[in-house]
Amino acid sequence: MTTNGPATAAPRGRPRNAAVDRTVIDTVLRLIADGASIGDLTMEGIAREAGVGKATVYRRWPGKDALLLDVLTAVDSPPPLGCRSGDLRHDLILAIDYIRRRSLAKRESALMRSMVTQMESSPELWKRYHDTVVAARRRMLTSLLEDAVTSGQIRPELGADLDLLTDMVVGPVLARATLRPDAPLPDDLAERVVDTLLEGMRPRD
Amino acid sequence: MTTNGPATAAPRGRPRNAAVDRTVIDTVLRLIADGASIGDLTMEGIAREAGVGKATVYRRWPGKDALLLDVLTAVDSPPPLGCRSGDLRHDLILAIDYIRRRSLAKRESALMRSMVTQMESSPELWKRYHDTVVAARRRMLTSLLEDAVTSGQIRPELGADLDLLTDMVVGPVLARATLRPDAPLPDDLAERVVDTLLEGMRPRD
DNA sequence: ACGATACGAGACGGGGCCGTATCGTAAAGC
DNA sequence: GCTTTACGATACGGCCCCGTCTCGTATCGT
């Protein structure tokens, strides 16, 4: 502790330009959205593309990993659906449609694809992405399904594995967005997924 | 055409060692399985890791892209389930369990993750993977579902979008394998997915 | 005005990969 | 035996990135 006060003391000299942080982070997201993989990114290339001195980047982040960690936290997932109507069908459709709309955003889908590849080689990066984005979405759905089981809107025996139910809800949209980027994500996709899931594929006598 | 016969004439000099081809391709698959992304792979590193001269690799493939194309075709997906019992539930379980077992193989899942990231930057590579692996699996499932619609084992109105049904069948397993490598893929996963899909989540009165 | 820090630009030595070429050796046909 | 091609090893010039450092300039607190 070298500071003399609780407010981290007074900085002297010219203050840092906060806009530079955002420009660099935005540049990284843009490069990823344009098809660059994590391995393609270089500190030098990022600085060049951002129109920023290389030293300026190194002044903020010690290396590519630290920069990418900040990029991930900057992907602000706005609180994924806090409201809850109580009607399972309605709430499920809202939740899935949120993921569907997110998957339509080129930045988010490209970022997800990049992170998925990096989970082995940079587990720290993957953990951050998982905790920030993946886990947040799952939590929302799992609690939604849990309440539906207790309120009798879902067969009780299915409540034994909410994890599986969650995967069955998000799986279709994610699989389409991840593995078939050319396939459409039509407006009524969420609605149709939910209706089929709730009613089942088999004829109801 | 410089050959003088239909059998590509007679090669002179020392013949190529076919084992080298396999060694190199296996090395690439191993590196990918060990966490390397496509961008991390280098012709020099591959040759070094394979215990092979760099010139020997270049003698067979003009560059990394060509080598990777051969790697993809070497991932022989054995004919995905040609048999068909006629019982939708049974056949679906077999098909999904095939994908589940494939996802448990480290090589295959790592390769899929890598390809998913490369789809933007190297569309040719992605197309090969998609046609070889993804499309083959989908075809199997879509025709399975199609027959089930005509035989009345699936509600007729769902037959309007077999593509969606296919995504709902493969989605859960793929989502779990892709986005949650730490989550288990238990033996009875396919069975439970199919049962929930066929019966629906809602209580049947 | 002055010292301190930030900025864009770019030089710098070091290192890795690129694709090619050159070794000496090995394995085939003639 | 001679030619031809393949092989592992390695050297080569070129390129790009690394992380640090030095410029000249700009912007803050004092």
mmCIF file of C-alpha atoms in Angstrom, chain A residues 25 66-77 111 128-129 132-133:
data_model
loop_
_atom_site.group_PDB
_atom_site.id
_atom_site.type_symbol
_atom_site.label_atom_id
_atom_site.label_comp_id
_atom_site.label_asym_id
_atom_site.label_seq_id
_atom_site.Cartn_x
_atom_site.Cartn_y
_atom_site.Cartn_z
ATOM 1 C CA ILE A 25 -12.072 -3.854 -26.709
ATOM 2 C CA ALA A 66 -5.536 -10.324 -19.795
ATOM 3 C CA LEU A 67 -6.987 -8.252 -22.607
ATOM 4 C CA LEU A 68 -9.308 -11.047 -23.655
ATOM 5 C CA LEU A 69 -10.481 -11.496 -20.076
ATOM 6 C CA ASP A 70 -11.516 -7.846 -20.086
ATOM 7 C CA VAL A 71 -13.177 -8.278 -23.446
ATOM 8 C CA LEU A 72 -15.318 -11.056 -22.030
ATOM 9 C CA THR A 73 -16.475 -9.085 -19.029
ATOM 10 C CA ALA A 74 -17.263 -6.179 -21.350
ATOM 11 C CA VAL A 75 -19.775 -8.335 -23.199
ATOM 12 C CA ASP A 76 -22.530 -7.166 -20.957
ATOM 13 C CA SER A 77 -25.256 -9.719 -20.911
ATOM 14 C CA LEU A 111 -17.411 -14.932 -29.703
ATOM 15 C CA ARG A 128 -14.824 -16.523 -17.441
ATOM 16 C CA TYR A 129 -16.979 -16.875 -20.525
ATOM 17 C CA THR A 132 -20.479 -14.748 -17.442
ATOM 18 C CA VAL A 133 -22.651 -15.950 -20.296
#
